[in-house]
Structures are given as C-alpha cells and as structure tokens.
Amino acid sequence: MPEVKILEEVCKGCGLCCDNVCPENILILTPDRINSNGYHPAMVTDMKKCTGCGYCFKICPEPAIEIYK
Amino acid sequence: MTKEIIISGFGGQGIVSSGIILAYAGLIEDKHVTFFPSYGAEMRGGTANCSVVVSGEPVASPIVANPDIVVIMNEPSLTRFEPTIKPGGMLLYNKTLIKSQPQRKDIAVVSIEANVIAEELGQARIANMVMLGVMIKKTKLLNLETLKKAQRKRFVKANDEQLALNDKALEKGYGLL
Amino acid sequence: MKMIFGRPLGLTETLQRYCPGCGHGIVHRIIGELLVKLDIRERTIGIAPVGCSVFADEYFNCDMIQPPHGRGPAIATGLKRTRPECIVFSYQGDGDLAAMGTAEIIHAAARSENITVIFINNAIFGMTGGQMAPTTLPGMKSTTSVKGRDIGKQGFPIKVCEMLASLDGPYYLERCAVDTPRNVIRTEKALKTAFANQISNKGFSMVEILSMCPTGWGQTPVQAKKWLGEVMAEYYPLGVFRDLSKEEK
Amino acid sequence: MAEKKLMYGNHAMVEGVIAAGCRFFAGYPITPQNEIPELMSIRMNEIGGVFVQTESEISAINMLFGAAAAGKRAMTSSSSPGISLMQEGISYIAGADIPVLVVNVVRGGPGLGNIAPSQSDYYQATRGGGHGDYFTITLAPNSAQDLYEFPRLAFELAEKYRNPALILADGLLGQMMEPVEFSSKPIDPKSLPEKEWALCGCKGRERRVVRSYDLKAGKLEVLNLRRAEKYAKIINKEQRFKTEYCDDADLVIVAYGTCSRVSDAAVKMARDKGFKVGLLRLITLWPFPMDVLGDMAKKVDNFLVVEMSNGQMIDDVKLATECRSRIYFHGRPGGGVPTPPEIYKRIEEVLGGAR
C-alpha cells in the first residue's frame, strides 16, 4: 500500500499537484493549516486510494512530496 | 659600435626580408640586434620600411629616428628618409627606380642599378640582395659569408636554386664597388 | 517501507527560493535525479545562469560555477576542453541564452561542443521583475510591453530550437514542457538523452523546456500551467528538432 | 647558455606561455597581436593543448574563466578594443579569485583607433578595468626576451594571489624581432600541483562552487575587505622596476614598455652630453612601484614621464612622489612613438644649463 508524505514546511502551496494531476483526485491544499512560510500545504484526503503513480511528485517543484511503498 | 639602419621601399621589394637577414647576420656574429617593421596600410604595393639596429651593446631603442645607414629602394622613400640620416652617415639608393638626385652633401651617397643588375642575374626581386651586398661592403658592418648564412635562416622553405641565386646577388653587390 | 519518490541526492538540502509553482524546481529535481541515476554526480560541473536560477549553484549537489549573464556555453567550453573527463552542463534561462548569450549558444552549438545545455523558456524575465524576454509571445504583456508585445516595434520572439536546428553542429535538440506529469516524464527522458550523449562524446545537446512563471505572468500556478499548455506550447511546438542518433542507425 | 633565436615579440610570447605550462588558449583575431593566435593554433596542436578561435573576445575571456576554474593555466590575448570587450569577464574572474593570464598588445584608441603601438590602456589595466573593487596584476615587458619570460612570472603571481594577471605589451614590442634565449626549463603542466579550489568533480570531497557574487546582507563587503587585504599584500611585496644611472640624477625619466627602451637611448645621449639623467623603468604597473618613486622624490628634483598617450601613468607618478618634485611630461598619443632625440630635447629643455 503506497503512502504519500507531504513535507509541509517545504511545500509552497502552489497547488499544481491538486489540479488534474492525481488520477484518484485525492490531493487538496489544506484549508485550515498554514506553515511557517505562510503557505497552505497540500494534503492527501484519502490515502487508501493512492496508487503510488508518482504524478504528484513529478509536478512538484520543491519537491515537497515523498512516496513510500 | 652601434649602427642604426633603415631600409625602405615599396611592399614586394623584400624590404622586411632584408631587415630580418641583417638582424640574423648580426645575431650570428654575436652582436645585439633589433628589427622593427613598419608597414603602410596595404600589405602589397604600399610603402614598407624597417629599422634594424646592430650593436656591440644591448640595444636601447629599436626606434630609429636618425639612422647611420639608409637603404632606399624607391622614390618616395628617398624623399622621406634622406633628411633623417645622421651627418657623416651613408645613403645607398636604387638608381634604377629613383630618378631624382640626393641633395645632402654631409653624407656618403652610393647609387646602384639594383634592378638592372638583378634582372641580369635573372630575377628582379633579388635587387634587395644586391643592395645588401653593396651595403656590407661599404660599411664593413657584417661579413658576406654571414649574410649567406642569414638568408638561409630567413628563407627556410626556399629551394637550393633560389638560395644560390640570392648568394650570387649578394656576391655581385659585394664585388661592385 | 521504502521511499520510491523523494528528494534526489543530486540536490543539496538547501530549500529553493523560487516562487510557488515555478517550473525551475521541477527541472532541478530531474537533473538532481539524473546526476545520481547516470552515476555522474562526482564528475559533473554545473553552470548556473544569471536570472532567477542564479542560485542554482546552491541547489545542485555537484561542483558549480556562476558565470556572467549569457556566457555559460563559453565557460562550458573552457571547462569541457580542459577536463574532458568531467560532465559539464549549462543551465540557462531565456534572457541568459536567447538575449545576452545568443552568440555564445550559437557558436557552442556550431562547434558541437560536447556539453549539455538546459534551456528554461518561460517567456519572461523573472528575476528582474517580469520584463519582456526574447521569447515573450506576440501580444503577451510584460512590464516593458504593458499593452502586449508589439511585433511592429518589439520584434518577434526567437524560437531557439528551430534556430539551432538550422546549424549542422548540434547532435540533439528537443523542446519539452513541465506543465503536466506526462510532459514532465518526457522532459526526464529528453534530459537523460542529453546527458547520455555527452557521456558517449556525441557533441552538443540542448533541451529547451517550456516552464511556468506564475509571478511574471500575473497568474496563479494552476492558471499558468494551463496557459503554458494552451497558448505557449502552440507558439513553441514540442518535439525533437534534431537527433543524429537516428541517422546513425 | 642556450642558443639565441631571432624572434618576433609575439612569437616569443607564445613560446613563453607554453614554457610556463599553459595548454589553453582562446582568442579572437585583432591586429597587432594576430601572430599570437596564429602560432598558438599550430603549437597547441603540436603539444596536445587546446586552441579555440572564438566568436568574440567576450566568449574568449569566459572560456578562460572556465578553463582556469578547472584549475588549468589558461591565457588569451587581444588588443585594446578586444580587451574592452573582455572587461566584463575579467571583473567576474577577479570576483571569483581565479588566476588567468590576459595579454593586451595595445594599439591606438579610443574606438577602433589605429593599429599603431600605444600605451593608452594604462588606466584600464591598472584600475581594474571593469566594474567593482578589484585590481589586476599588470606586467610591462620591454623586449622580446621579456615577452618570453613574463608569462611564467604572470602565472606564478596570478596563482600565488588567485588574481587575474595582465601583460601590457604594445604593437611595437609584438612586431619587433630580437634575439631570445629560452632561458628556463619548460614547465610540464602535469607537474603543477592541483589547485585546492579547482572544479573537477566532487569525488571524495565536498562540492566546490566558483562564484563572483554574494547577495546575503553584508557578505560581499566582507569578501571585498578580504580582497583589499590581498591587494595590500601584493602592493607590499610585488613592486618591480629597474633603475639606471639614478644615483646622482638631476632628472629621472619614468617609463615602461617601448617608452622605457626609447628613453634608455635618450638617457645615454644625455649622459654623453654631460646631463645627469637616470631612468626608472617600471616592470609592474599594478602594483605601481610607488615606494621607489617616493624615496627618489626626496633627492631628485625633476621627473620626466614618457608615455605613448596623453598622460595616464603621470597621475601615479604624482601620487607616488606626493608632488615633492617637478613632474614633466612627454607624450605621444594615438599611435605616435617617441624617438630618442625628441626625448633628449625634452631633457635639454627641462635641465637647460644644468649640466
């Protein structure tokens, strides 16, 4: 079962990974959390659906995403 | 002993080669030498002159303002350099191509039918070698044999025939006067 | 559990100072991965440009040099010719490569220097504040073309791949983009080819990468990636412009 | 003693550069230094070095930046307008503390000027030349032998202080032929130690970065202050010059390069006529030999500065002598070359009946 880890302090909340990137559409920007740089980091809404395809990682400029399997 | 020499003519008359041969000859005789070329704007057909200094001591200035010896190969060069010669100096000029007469009375003047002689030897472009032959004879600046060695250092790629012809021109000039 | 995707060893731990949604970071990550995958990190010398990615010398985990604006290909020539055993890449933006350094890139390509050039085309000057670049599209707004680039007065953009493809020198030229995962994967392949060419002494390789500049374009990151795909990639078609390996086969 | 060869100054320079262990040349043709790239293209090919004819002087200086950052001895040569184009690169190289050798065979300026010998790039050479706080070590040869020997000295100084070095020649020195003695054993570049800052891949060590910038607050100031200390050390230790007949002199000529040769002849003319005239020939223009001039100014009343320009080095002479003596000037701008008699005439004018 793959697992996505968002490095919340590295994420700049650009939202590239949240827009038509995830085939399962399980990434959103956190509405209620702000990191120390003032960004709303991305988060996974339903980890069980993740297939570990890595698309979110590939589009992430930082990279603030790690995927484990 | 320091001798300052200017050789002047038009491009293609072997002015630069003459200067370099003199400098090589000086070096072979273990003297201090400098050679400095000065071109007109054009590489061919324009005026060309060079300064050579041959000395027993390290050469101070490679720039020659008032030469001891001037070798003149064409008319414009005579006008330009005759007035600069040191009193008591020497002017050698190519009579074939220069119609006017040098005016200075305080210098030695030597005229040579350089082109005529060169053509008799078989090649107009060795007029410069004839002039060099005359010059070293008149000034006792360098030995004839040294010049023969020196021209071989200048014309590294020349064939034996040409080198022999150059030697002949040097000898001819040397024996003229 | 094992990490299957994550920050590659070819990048330093330094966090990048690019704006949110900037394409530089994606390309950095790809290069950082390739340095490790191709096992060249310890013999690579990278060349940063002048522009937003001037700080690239802090981000790539290999020897780096920071040249004058546009002169990367000349520096690369000096490095590669004296240290042919090293892998030399020049990372350049559109101001760096297509304005100041036009002569340098053309002649490095014409000489087919055995180097890898990564050309980030985001159609704008990012670092200096969003001025017009040589690659700014006709009609596109910038701080020095506020009503949109007027081709009558400000001329046409330069299509670098097409221009360099007119030379016999280059071995490999491709234009990619980083707006979608699919395009990112294609960029990964292109950059791998560009480095592999150098490793096997093939000569000059350049990958032009269309990249988002949300700040300079006055758009959100998501708008920017859409604009790139819909407008910019129309003007700058993606694809391979030169691949001499095809001819060798 | 090694055999002497009659050589053009520019050719002697090429052999000197190669004997100094340099195996990288990048440059763009410009008169009057073309003999250098021409012979370089042949010689580098023979000895397995690198010769690149570049698209511009800008590219040439940056190739040098790359080659030298890789830790190799690298040089370029050009003439005045080309050197102006290189200033950007020289500033970056100085800012990155990288040793390179740049040769300027100076011609008449400003602009396209002419191709005659000149010294009008003195300010440019000794004030840094490009933007920012920096200096380049500047050597002034005055013979073909110097042109052979100075590249080695230039590389040694450049590497010792991690600073660009310039050789400021002129068209006359480059085009002149003189006997040259290959006086020292050629350096095998492989015998030169690896530089601890060179870029060569980070195998087995921390990665290295060569850069000329630091945008962090206050960091550039610290860097530049450190560089100022380096410059102070160079000024202290590397002033080079030669004096001739200066001990009893009523007048000392200050000159470098071609002018020092011509002045040498003028000094001899003056001594023959009973004038007490000496010559201070400057070898380093930066650092400027100000200590010797400062000492001389305590006992010499008159200095005559001879330059092939409208007067640039004269400023440094005035500074070094703190205007304690009378400073006279004889200059030939725009490609003019002074002759010994005209300098002698100036000496006569200054000293009048003082013989």
Coordinates of N, CA and C in Angstrom, one line a residue, chain B:
Chain B
M1 N 80.3 50.1 -30.8 CA 79.8 50.3 -32.1 C 78.3 50.0 -32.2
T2 N 77.5 51.0 -32.5 CA 76.1 50.8 -32.8 C 75.7 51.4 -34.1
K3 N 75.2 50.6 -35.0 CA 74.7 51.1 -36.3 C 73.2 51.0 -36.4
E4 N 72.6 52.1 -36.7 CA 71.2 52.1 -36.9 C 70.9 52.2 -38.4
I5 N 70.1 51.3 -38.9 CA 69.8 51.2 -40.3 C 68.3 51.3 -40.6
I6 N 68.0 52.0 -41.7 CA 66.6 52.0 -42.2 C 66.6 51.5 -43.6
I7 N 65.8 50.5 -43.9 CA 65.6 50.0 -45.3 C 64.2 50.4 -45.7
S8 N 64.0 51.0 -46.9 CA 62.7 51.4 -47.2 C 62.5 51.3 -48.7
G9 N 61.2 51.0 -49.1 CA 60.8 50.8 -50.5 C 59.4 50.6 -50.5
F10 N 58.9 49.9 -51.6 CA 57.5 49.5 -51.6 C 57.4 48.0 -51.3
G11 N 56.1 47.7 -50.8 CA 55.9 46.3 -50.5 C 56.2 45.4 -51.7
G12 N 56.8 44.3 -51.4 CA 57.1 43.3 -52.5 C 58.6 43.4 -52.9
Q13 N 59.3 44.5 -52.4 CA 60.7 44.6 -52.8 C 61.6 43.9 -51.8
G14 N 61.0 43.2 -50.9 CA 61.9 42.4 -50.0 C 62.5 43.3 -48.9
I15 N 61.8 44.3 -48.5 CA 62.3 45.3 -47.5 C 62.4 44.5 -46.2
V16 N 61.3 43.9 -45.8 CA 61.3 43.2 -44.5 C 62.3 42.1 -44.4
S17 N 62.3 41.3 -45.5 CA 63.3 40.2 -45.6 C 64.7 40.8 -45.4
S18 N 65.0 41.9 -46.1 CA 66.4 42.5 -46.0 C 66.7 42.8 -44.5
G19 N 65.7 43.4 -43.9 CA 66.0 43.7 -42.5 C 66.2 42.5 -41.6
I20 N 65.4 41.5 -41.8 CA 65.5 40.3 -41.0 C 66.8 39.6 -41.3
I21 N 67.2 39.6 -42.5 CA 68.5 39.0 -42.9 C 69.7 39.7 -42.2
L22 N 69.6 41.0 -42.2 CA 70.6 41.8 -41.4 C 70.6 41.4 -40.0
A23 N 69.4 41.4 -39.4 CA 69.3 41.1 -38.0 C 69.9 39.7 -37.6
Y24 N 69.5 38.7 -38.5 CA 70.0 37.4 -38.3 C 71.5 37.4 -38.4
A25 N 72.1 38.1 -39.4 CA 73.5 38.1 -39.6 C 74.2 38.7 -38.3
G26 N 73.6 39.8 -37.8 CA 74.1 40.4 -36.6 C 74.2 39.3 -35.5
L27 N 73.1 38.6 -35.3 CA 73.0 37.6 -34.3 C 74.0 36.5 -34.5
I28 N 74.2 36.1 -35.7 CA 75.2 35.1 -36.0 C 76.6 35.5 -35.6
E29 N 76.9 36.8 -35.8 CA 78.2 37.4 -35.4 C 78.2 37.8 -34.0
D30 N 77.2 37.3 -33.2 CA 77.1 37.5 -31.7 C 77.0 39.0 -31.3
K31 N 76.3 39.8 -32.2 CA 76.0 41.2 -31.8 C 74.6 41.3 -31.3
H32 N 74.3 42.4 -30.6 CA 73.0 42.7 -30.2 C 72.2 43.3 -31.4
V33 N 71.0 42.8 -31.6 CA 70.2 43.3 -32.8 C 68.8 43.5 -32.4
T34 N 68.2 44.4 -33.1 CA 66.7 44.5 -33.1 C 66.2 44.8 -34.6
F35 N 65.1 44.3 -34.8 CA 64.4 44.5 -36.2 C 63.0 45.0 -35.9
F36 N 62.6 46.1 -36.5 CA 61.2 46.5 -36.4 C 60.7 46.9 -37.7
P37 N 59.6 46.2 -38.1 CA 59.0 46.6 -39.4 C 57.9 47.6 -39.3
S38 N 57.7 48.4 -40.3 CA 56.6 49.4 -40.3 C 56.0 49.4 -41.6
Y39 N 54.7 49.0 -41.7 CA 54.0 48.9 -42.9 C 53.2 50.1 -43.2
G40 N 52.9 50.2 -44.5 CA 51.8 51.1 -44.9 C 50.5 50.4 -44.7
A41 N 49.4 51.0 -45.0 CA 48.1 50.4 -44.8 C 48.0 49.1 -45.6
E42 N 48.6 49.1 -46.8 CA 48.4 47.9 -47.6 C 49.6 47.0 -47.4
M43 N 49.4 45.7 -47.5 CA 50.5 44.8 -47.4 C 51.3 44.7 -48.6
R44 N 50.7 44.9 -49.8 CA 51.4 44.8 -51.0 C 51.2 46.2 -51.8
G45 N 52.3 46.7 -52.4 CA 52.2 47.9 -53.2 C 52.3 49.1 -52.4
G46 N 52.1 49.1 -51.1 CA 52.2 50.3 -50.3 C 53.7 50.5 -49.9
T47 N 54.0 51.5 -49.1 CA 55.3 51.7 -48.7 C 55.6 50.8 -47.5
A48 N 56.9 50.3 -47.5 CA 57.3 49.5 -46.4 C 58.7 49.9 -45.9
N49 N 58.9 50.0 -44.6 CA 60.2 50.3 -44.2 C 60.5 49.5 -42.9
C50 N 61.7 49.3 -42.6 CA 62.0 48.7 -41.3 C 63.3 49.3 -40.7
S51 N 63.4 49.1 -39.4 CA 64.6 49.6 -38.7 C 65.3 48.4 -38.2
V52 N 66.6 48.5 -38.4 CA 67.5 47.4 -37.8 C 68.6 48.1 -37.0
V53 N 68.8 47.6 -35.8 CA 69.9 48.1 -35.1 C 70.9 47.0 -34.8
V54 N 72.2 47.2 -35.1 CA 73.2 46.2 -34.9 C 74.2 46.9 -33.9
S55 N 74.5 46.2 -32.8 CA 75.3 46.9 -31.8 C 76.2 45.9 -31.0
G56 N 77.2 46.4 -30.4 CA 78.1 45.7 -29.6 C 77.5 45.6 -28.2
E57 N 76.5 46.5 -27.9 CA 75.9 46.5 -26.5 C 74.4 46.2 -26.7
P58 N 73.7 45.9 -25.6 CA 72.3 45.8 -25.6 C 71.7 47.0 -26.3
V59 N 70.7 46.8 -27.2 CA 70.1 47.9 -27.9 C 69.1 48.6 -27.1
A60 N 69.3 49.9 -26.9 CA 68.4 50.7 -26.1 C 67.1 50.8 -26.9
S61 N 67.1 51.7 -27.9 CA 65.8 51.9 -28.6 C 65.8 51.2 -30.0
P62 N 64.7 50.4 -30.2 CA 64.6 49.8 -31.5 C 64.0 50.8 -32.5
I63 N 63.6 52.0 -32.0 CA 63.1 53.0 -32.9 C 64.3 53.8 -33.4
V64 N 64.4 54.0 -34.7 CA 65.5 54.7 -35.3 C 64.9 56.0 -35.9
A65 N 65.4 57.1 -35.3 CA 65.0 58.4 -35.8 C 66.0 58.9 -36.8
N66 N 67.3 58.8 -36.4 CA 68.4 59.3 -37.3 C 69.3 58.2 -37.6
P67 N 69.1 57.5 -38.7 CA 69.9 56.3 -39.0 C 71.3 56.7 -39.4
D68 N 72.2 55.7 -39.2 CA 73.6 55.8 -39.7 C 73.6 55.4 -41.2
I69 N 72.8 54.4 -41.5 CA 72.8 53.9 -42.9 C 71.3 53.8 -43.3
V70 N 71.1 54.2 -44.6 CA 69.8 54.1 -45.1 C 69.8 53.4 -46.5
V71 N 69.0 52.4 -46.7 CA 69.0 51.7 -48.0 C 67.6 52.0 -48.6
I72 N 67.6 52.7 -49.7 CA 66.4 53.3 -50.3 C 66.1 52.5 -51.6
M73 N 64.9 52.0 -51.7 CA 64.6 51.2 -52.9 C 63.6 51.9 -53.9
N74 N 62.9 53.0 -53.4 CA 62.0 53.7 -54.4 C 62.0 55.2 -54.1
E75 N 61.4 55.9 -55.0 CA 61.4 57.4 -55.0 C 60.9 58.0 -53.7
P76 N 59.6 57.6 -53.3 CA 59.0 58.2 -52.1 C 59.9 58.0 -50.8
S77 N 60.6 56.9 -50.8 CA 61.4 56.6 -49.6 C 62.6 57.6 -49.5
L78 N 63.1 58.0 -50.7 CA 64.2 58.9 -50.7 C 63.8 60.2 -50.1
T79 N 62.7 60.7 -50.5 CA 62.2 62.0 -50.0 C 62.0 61.9 -48.5
R80 N 61.5 60.8 -48.1 CA 61.2 60.7 -46.6 C 62.4 60.5 -45.8
F81 N 63.4 59.7 -46.2 CA 64.4 59.3 -45.3 C 65.8 60.1 -45.5
E82 N 66.0 60.7 -46.7 CA 67.2 61.4 -46.9 C 67.5 62.4 -45.7
P83 N 66.5 63.2 -45.4 CA 66.8 64.3 -44.4 C 67.1 63.7 -43.0
T84 N 66.7 62.4 -42.7 CA 66.9 61.9 -41.4 C 68.3 61.4 -41.1
I85 N 69.1 61.2 -42.1 CA 70.3 60.5 -42.0 C 71.3 61.3 -41.1
K86 N 72.0 60.7 -40.2 CA 73.0 61.4 -39.4 C 74.1 62.0 -40.2
P87 N 74.5 63.2 -39.9 CA 75.7 63.7 -40.7 C 76.8 62.7 -40.6
G88 N 77.5 62.5 -41.8 CA 78.5 61.5 -41.8 C 78.0 60.1 -42.1
G89 N 76.7 60.0 -42.2 CA 76.1 58.7 -42.5 C 76.1 58.3 -43.9
M90 N 75.4 57.3 -44.3 CA 75.5 56.8 -45.6 C 74.1 56.5 -46.2
L91 N 74.0 56.9 -47.5 CA 72.7 56.7 -48.2 C 73.0 55.8 -49.4
L92 N 72.4 54.6 -49.5 CA 72.5 53.7 -50.6 C 71.2 53.7 -51.3
Y93 N 71.2 54.0 -52.6 CA 69.8 54.0 -53.3 C 69.8 53.3 -54.6
N94 N 68.6 52.8 -54.9 CA 68.4 52.0 -56.1 C 68.2 52.9 -57.3
K95 N 69.3 53.1 -58.1 CA 69.2 54.2 -59.1 C 68.2 53.8 -60.2
T96 N 68.0 52.5 -60.4 CA 67.1 52.1 -61.5 C 65.7 52.7 -61.3
L97 N 65.3 52.8 -60.1 CA 63.9 53.2 -59.9 C 63.8 54.7 -59.4
I98 N 64.9 55.3 -59.1 CA 64.9 56.6 -58.5 C 65.6 57.6 -59.4
K99 N 64.8 58.6 -59.9 CA 65.3 59.5 -60.9 C 65.9 60.7 -60.3
S100 N 65.4 61.2 -59.1 CA 65.9 62.4 -58.5 C 67.3 62.1 -57.8
Q101 N 68.0 63.2 -57.6 CA 69.4 63.1 -57.0 C 69.3 63.4 -55.5
P102 N 70.0 62.7 -54.7 CA 70.1 63.0 -53.3 C 70.7 64.4 -53.2
Q103 N 70.3 65.2 -52.2 CA 70.8 66.6 -52.1 C 71.9 66.7 -51.0
R104 N 71.9 65.8 -50.0 CA 72.8 66.0 -48.9 C 74.2 65.9 -49.3
K105 N 75.0 66.9 -48.7 CA 76.5 66.9 -49.0 C 77.3 66.3 -47.9
D106 N 76.6 66.2 -46.7 CA 77.3 65.8 -45.5 C 77.2 64.3 -45.2
I107 N 76.8 63.5 -46.3 CA 76.7 62.1 -46.1 C 77.4 61.4 -47.3
A108 N 77.7 60.2 -47.2 CA 78.2 59.4 -48.3 C 77.0 58.9 -49.1
V109 N 77.0 59.1 -50.4 CA 75.9 58.6 -51.2 C 76.4 57.5 -52.2
V110 N 75.7 56.4 -52.2 CA 76.1 55.3 -53.1 C 74.9 55.0 -54.0
S111 N 75.0 55.0 -55.3 CA 73.9 54.7 -56.2 C 74.2 53.3 -56.9
I112 N 73.2 52.5 -56.9 CA 73.4 51.2 -57.5 C 72.2 50.9 -58.5
E113 N 72.5 50.4 -59.7 CA 71.5 50.0 -60.6 C 70.9 48.6 -60.2
A114 N 70.3 48.6 -59.0 CA 70.0 47.3 -58.4 C 69.0 46.5 -59.2
N115 N 68.0 47.1 -59.8 CA 67.1 46.3 -60.6 C 67.7 45.8 -61.9
V116 N 68.5 46.6 -62.5 CA 69.2 46.2 -63.7 C 70.1 45.0 -63.5
I117 N 70.9 45.1 -62.4 CA 71.8 44.0 -62.0 C 71.0 42.8 -61.7
A118 N 69.9 43.0 -60.9 CA 69.1 41.8 -60.5 C 68.6 41.1 -61.7
E119 N 68.1 41.9 -62.7 CA 67.5 41.3 -63.9 C 68.5 40.6 -64.7
E120 N 69.7 41.1 -64.7 CA 70.8 40.4 -65.4 C 71.1 39.1 -64.8
L121 N 71.0 39.1 -63.4 CA 71.2 37.8 -62.7 C 70.0 36.8 -62.9
G122 N 68.9 37.4 -63.4 CA 67.8 36.5 -63.7 C 66.5 36.7 -62.9
Q123 N 66.5 37.7 -62.0 CA 65.3 37.8 -61.2 C 65.2 39.2 -60.6
A124 N 64.2 40.0 -60.9 CA 64.1 41.4 -60.5 C 64.0 41.5 -58.9
R125 N 63.4 40.4 -58.3 CA 63.1 40.6 -56.9 C 64.3 40.3 -56.0
I126 N 65.5 40.0 -56.6 CA 66.7 39.9 -55.8 C 67.5 41.2 -55.7
A127 N 66.8 42.3 -56.2 CA 67.5 43.6 -56.1 C 67.9 43.9 -54.7
N128 N 67.1 43.5 -53.8 CA 67.4 43.8 -52.3 C 68.7 43.1 -51.9
M129 N 68.9 41.9 -52.5 CA 70.2 41.2 -52.1 C 71.4 41.9 -52.6
V130 N 71.2 42.4 -53.8 CA 72.3 43.2 -54.4 C 72.7 44.4 -53.5
M131 N 71.6 45.1 -53.1 CA 71.8 46.3 -52.2 C 72.5 45.9 -50.9
L132 N 72.1 44.7 -50.3 CA 72.7 44.3 -49.1 C 74.2 44.0 -49.3
G133 N 74.5 43.4 -50.4 CA 75.9 43.1 -50.7 C 76.7 44.4 -50.8
V134 N 76.2 45.3 -51.5 CA 76.9 46.6 -51.5 C 77.0 47.2 -50.1
M135 N 75.9 47.2 -49.4 CA 75.9 47.9 -48.1 C 77.0 47.3 -47.1
I136 N 77.1 46.0 -47.1 CA 78.0 45.4 -46.1 C 79.5 45.7 -46.6
K137 N 79.6 45.7 -47.9 CA 81.0 46.0 -48.4 C 81.4 47.4 -48.0
K138 N 80.5 48.4 -48.2 CA 80.8 49.8 -48.0 C 80.9 50.1 -46.5
T139 N 80.1 49.4 -45.7 CA 80.1 49.8 -44.2 C 81.0 48.9 -43.4
K140 N 81.4 47.7 -44.0 CA 82.1 46.7 -43.2 C 81.3 46.3 -41.9
L141 N 80.0 46.4 -42.0 CA 79.2 46.1 -40.9 C 79.2 44.6 -40.5
L142 N 79.1 43.8 -41.6 CA 79.0 42.3 -41.4 C 79.7 41.6 -42.5
N143 N 80.0 40.4 -42.3 CA 80.7 39.6 -43.3 C 79.8 39.0 -44.4
L144 N 80.3 38.9 -45.6 CA 79.5 38.3 -46.7 C 79.0 36.9 -46.4
E145 N 79.9 36.1 -45.8 CA 79.6 34.7 -45.5 C 78.4 34.7 -44.5
T146 N 78.5 35.6 -43.5 CA 77.4 35.6 -42.5 C 76.1 35.9 -43.2
L147 N 76.1 36.8 -44.1 CA 74.8 37.1 -44.8 C 74.3 36.0 -45.6
K148 N 75.2 35.2 -46.1 CA 74.7 34.0 -46.9 C 74.1 33.0 -45.9
K149 N 74.6 32.9 -44.7 CA 74.0 32.0 -43.7 C 72.7 32.6 -43.3
A150 N 72.7 33.9 -43.1 CA 71.5 34.6 -42.5 C 70.3 34.4 -43.5
Q151 N 70.6 34.5 -44.8 CA 69.4 34.5 -45.8 C 68.8 33.1 -45.7
R152 N 69.6 32.1 -45.4 CA 69.1 30.7 -45.3 C 68.2 30.6 -44.0
K153 N 68.4 31.4 -43.0 CA 67.5 31.4 -41.8 C 66.2 32.1 -42.1
R154 N 66.3 33.1 -43.0 CA 65.1 33.8 -43.4 C 64.2 33.0 -44.3
F155 N 64.9 32.4 -45.4 CA 64.1 31.7 -46.4 C 64.2 30.2 -46.2
V156 N 63.6 29.8 -45.1 CA 63.7 28.4 -44.7 C 63.1 27.4 -45.7
K157 N 62.1 27.9 -46.4 CA 61.4 27.0 -47.3 C 61.9 27.1 -48.8
A158 N 62.9 28.0 -49.0 CA 63.3 28.3 -50.4 C 64.1 27.1 -50.9
N159 N 64.1 26.9 -52.2 CA 64.9 25.8 -52.8 C 66.3 26.2 -53.0
D160 N 67.2 25.2 -53.2 CA 68.6 25.5 -53.3 C 68.9 26.4 -54.4
E161 N 68.2 26.3 -55.5 CA 68.4 27.1 -56.7 C 68.2 28.6 -56.3
Q162 N 67.1 28.9 -55.6 CA 66.8 30.3 -55.2 C 67.9 30.8 -54.2
L163 N 68.3 29.9 -53.3 CA 69.3 30.3 -52.3 C 70.6 30.6 -53.0
A164 N 70.9 29.8 -54.0 CA 72.2 30.1 -54.7 C 72.1 31.4 -55.5
L165 N 70.9 31.7 -56.0 CA 70.8 32.9 -56.7 C 70.9 34.1 -55.8
N166 N 70.3 34.0 -54.6 CA 70.5 35.0 -53.6 C 71.9 35.3 -53.3
D167 N 72.6 34.2 -53.1 CA 74.1 34.3 -52.8 C 74.8 35.0 -53.9
K168 N 74.4 34.7 -55.1 CA 75.1 35.3 -56.3 C 74.8 36.8 -56.3
A169 N 73.6 37.2 -55.9 CA 73.2 38.6 -55.9 C 74.0 39.3 -54.8
L170 N 74.1 38.7 -53.6 CA 74.9 39.3 -52.5 C 76.4 39.5 -53.0
E171 N 76.9 38.4 -53.6 CA 78.3 38.5 -54.1 C 78.5 39.6 -55.1
K172 N 77.5 39.7 -56.0 CA 77.6 40.7 -57.1 C 77.6 42.1 -56.5
G173 N 76.7 42.3 -55.5 CA 76.7 43.6 -54.9 C 78.0 43.8 -54.1
Y174 N 78.5 42.8 -53.4 CA 79.7 42.9 -52.6 C 80.9 43.3 -53.5
G175 N 80.9 42.8 -54.7 CA 82.0 43.0 -55.6 C 81.9 44.2 -56.5
L176 N 80.8 44.9 -56.4 CA 80.5 46.0 -57.3 C 81.5 47.2 -57.2
L177 N 81.8 47.6 -55.9 CA 82.5 48.8 -55.7 C 83.8 48.6 -55.0

